[in-house]
Amino acid sequence: PFLTLVTDSSKVVLTKEYAMISARMLEQQAVFTSKGWDQRLAVAFVSYICELGQADVVATKLSSAVASLGCPLDAMDADRLGSLCEYAHFIHAALPAALQEQYSEGTIVAFCVTFQTNAIAHGHSNYSADPYVHGATSEQEKHSLFAFGSLLQHSCRPNAILAIRSLTDIEQESGYMLEIRAIRPIRVGEAVSISYCNLLPPTAQRRRTLRARYHFDCMCPRCTRE
């Protein structure tokens, strides 16, 4: 992956910058609590800007790579976008003055949507349909962005699945490797597809989940035939 972010604040290696921002976020704790917001996206954003703060070639490539991913802001429901904008406002308020000038509230919104719709969880669970609301079921500590993996389209009748393997199990190196495994024969010219959601619920429920989480209406063959 070009980016693996920790979404559990207890697992973050505390840099001076992260510690400062975390302290400022604690000052906003009452607001997060009263709104019922889940802070994991805030943790991911802070981890990201700390990576960018290294100011080296890797950081420059990282910024460009994240910007190249899909960010379906225009497809979001107005209420959900409004909630996210309010969420971003309080993340922005926790940043030091210098970082507030560097990262606007719009930048935070764009990152959160990009991360939510492209990151792959290391395990079986993932963010809930609304990651900005307290009570999401995921206990994952890490989510990774893979440039190629983010290009795979969704289908409720997929022909492939994703698997993430630790490189320490393979090459004794740190990091992760994304595997795309076919689950049925794939014809020449057929698009490789994966499922973004649980395939067991009925069509209406799957489509609601995809609309809420990924901001599109599924028109795959299974959804249009059932």
PDB file of N, CA and C in Angstrom, residues 154 156-157 197-211 218-226:
ATOM      1  N   HIS A 154     -17.334  -2.482  -8.002  1.00  0.00           N
ATOM      2  CA  HIS A 154     -18.190  -3.312  -7.161  1.00  0.00           C
ATOM      3  C   HIS A 154     -19.167  -4.124  -7.995  1.00  0.00           C
ATOM      4  N   CYS A 156     -22.480  -7.086  -6.870  1.00  0.00           N
ATOM      5  CA  CYS A 156     -23.110  -7.967  -5.883  1.00  0.00           C
ATOM      6  C   CYS A 156     -23.011  -9.421  -6.323  1.00  0.00           C
ATOM      7  N   ARG A 157     -22.410  -9.648  -7.481  1.00  0.00           N
ATOM      8  CA  ARG A 157     -22.065 -10.984  -7.946  1.00  0.00           C
ATOM      9  C   ARG A 157     -20.617 -10.919  -8.442  1.00  0.00           C
ATOM     10  N   CYS A 197     -19.706  -4.779  -0.009  1.00  0.00           N
ATOM     11  CA  CYS A 197     -20.633  -4.929   1.115  1.00  0.00           C
ATOM     12  C   CYS A 197     -20.943  -6.403   1.369  1.00  0.00           C
ATOM     13  N   ASN A 198     -21.656  -6.651   2.442  1.00  0.00           N
ATOM     14  CA  ASN A 198     -22.138  -7.989   2.769  1.00  0.00           C
ATOM     15  C   ASN A 198     -23.162  -8.401   1.712  1.00  0.00           C
ATOM     16  N   LEU A 199     -22.987  -9.568   1.112  1.00  0.00           N
ATOM     17  CA  LEU A 199     -23.852  -9.990   0.013  1.00  0.00           C
ATOM     18  C   LEU A 199     -25.097 -10.759   0.465  1.00  0.00           C
ATOM     19  N   LEU A 200     -25.212 -11.048   1.745  1.00  0.00           N
ATOM     20  CA  LEU A 200     -26.342 -11.840   2.225  1.00  0.00           C
ATOM     21  C   LEU A 200     -27.669 -11.082   2.318  1.00  0.00           C
ATOM     22  N   PRO A 201     -27.675  -9.805   2.688  1.00  0.00           N
ATOM     23  CA  PRO A 201     -28.959  -9.090   2.807  1.00  0.00           C
ATOM     24  C   PRO A 201     -29.677  -8.973   1.460  1.00  0.00           C
ATOM     25  N   PRO A 202     -30.965  -8.677   1.485  1.00  0.00           N
ATOM     26  CA  PRO A 202     -31.718  -8.505   0.240  1.00  0.00           C
ATOM     27  C   PRO A 202     -31.252  -7.271  -0.531  1.00  0.00           C
ATOM     28  N   THR A 203     -31.679  -7.189  -1.775  1.00  0.00           N
ATOM     29  CA  THR A 203     -31.212  -6.127  -2.677  1.00  0.00           C
ATOM     30  C   THR A 203     -31.399  -4.729  -2.107  1.00  0.00           C
ATOM     31  N   ALA A 204     -32.583  -4.444  -1.595  1.00  0.00           N
ATOM     32  CA  ALA A 204     -32.856  -3.097  -1.097  1.00  0.00           C
ATOM     33  C   ALA A 204     -31.900  -2.702   0.012  1.00  0.00           C
ATOM     34  N   GLN A 205     -31.600  -3.631   0.887  1.00  0.00           N
ATOM     35  CA  GLN A 205     -30.690  -3.333   1.996  1.00  0.00           C
ATOM     36  C   GLN A 205     -29.266  -3.137   1.502  1.00  0.00           C
ATOM     37  N   ARG A 206     -28.824  -3.978   0.570  1.00  0.00           N
ATOM     38  CA  ARG A 206     -27.470  -3.816   0.020  1.00  0.00           C
ATOM     39  C   ARG A 206     -27.337  -2.463  -0.656  1.00  0.00           C
ATOM     40  N   ARG A 207     -28.337  -2.073  -1.414  1.00  0.00           N
ATOM     41  CA  ARG A 207     -28.267  -0.808  -2.136  1.00  0.00           C
ATOM     42  C   ARG A 207     -28.255   0.379  -1.168  1.00  0.00           C
ATOM     43  N   ARG A 208     -28.996   0.267  -0.071  1.00  0.00           N
ATOM     44  CA  ARG A 208     -28.965   1.337   0.933  1.00  0.00           C
ATOM     45  C   ARG A 208     -27.578   1.459   1.558  1.00  0.00           C
ATOM     46  N   THR A 209     -26.981   0.298   1.844  1.00  0.00           N
ATOM     47  CA  THR A 209     -25.635   0.304   2.426  1.00  0.00           C
ATOM     48  C   THR A 209     -24.623   0.940   1.477  1.00  0.00           C
ATOM     49  N   LEU A 210     -24.675   0.577   0.216  1.00  0.00           N
ATOM     50  CA  LEU A 210     -23.730   1.118  -0.772  1.00  0.00           C
ATOM     51  C   LEU A 210     -23.948   2.614  -0.982  1.00  0.00           C
ATOM     52  N   ARG A 211     -25.186   3.041  -0.985  1.00  0.00           N
ATOM     53  CA  ARG A 211     -25.483   4.467  -1.133  1.00  0.00           C
ATOM     54  C   ARG A 211     -24.942   5.251   0.062  1.00  0.00           C
ATOM     55  N   CYS A 218     -26.223   1.002  -6.796  1.00  0.00           N
ATOM     56  CA  CYS A 218     -25.722  -0.188  -7.482  1.00  0.00           C
ATOM     57  C   CYS A 218     -26.658  -0.602  -8.615  1.00  0.00           C
ATOM     58  N   MET A 219     -26.056  -0.775  -9.796  1.00  0.00           N
ATOM     59  CA  MET A 219     -26.812  -1.212 -10.973  1.00  0.00           C
ATOM     60  C   MET A 219     -26.195  -2.483 -11.550  1.00  0.00           C
ATOM     61  N   CYS A 220     -25.625  -3.313 -10.671  1.00  0.00           N
ATOM     62  CA  CYS A 220     -25.013  -4.551 -11.135  1.00  0.00           C
ATOM     63  C   CYS A 220     -26.111  -5.520 -11.591  1.00  0.00           C
ATOM     64  N   PRO A 221     -25.765  -6.564 -12.348  1.00  0.00           N
ATOM     65  CA  PRO A 221     -26.781  -7.489 -12.845  1.00  0.00           C
ATOM     66  C   PRO A 221     -27.660  -8.106 -11.750  1.00  0.00           C
ATOM     67  N   ARG A 222     -27.082  -8.403 -10.611  1.00  0.00           N
ATOM     68  CA  ARG A 222     -27.876  -9.010  -9.547  1.00  0.00           C
ATOM     69  C   ARG A 222     -28.935  -8.022  -9.023  1.00  0.00           C
ATOM     70  N   CYS A 223     -28.540  -6.778  -8.842  1.00  0.00           N
ATOM     71  CA  CYS A 223     -29.464  -5.781  -8.313  1.00  0.00           C
ATOM     72  C   CYS A 223     -30.576  -5.437  -9.301  1.00  0.00           C
ATOM     73  N   THR A 224     -30.258  -5.432 -10.564  1.00  0.00           N
ATOM     74  CA  THR A 224     -31.265  -5.058 -11.559  1.00  0.00           C
ATOM     75  C   THR A 224     -32.209  -6.207 -11.907  1.00  0.00           C
ATOM     76  N   ARG A 225     -31.830  -7.441 -11.536  1.00  0.00           N
ATOM     77  CA  ARG A 225     -32.671  -8.589 -11.865  1.00  0.00           C
ATOM     78  C   ARG A 225     -33.540  -9.030 -10.695  1.00  0.00           C
ATOM     79  N   GLU A 226     -33.093  -8.756  -9.471  1.00  0.00           N
ATOM     80  CA  GLU A 226     -33.840  -9.221  -8.294  1.00  0.00           C
ATOM     81  C   GLU A 226     -34.994  -8.272  -7.979  1.00  0.00           C
TER      82      GLU A 226
END
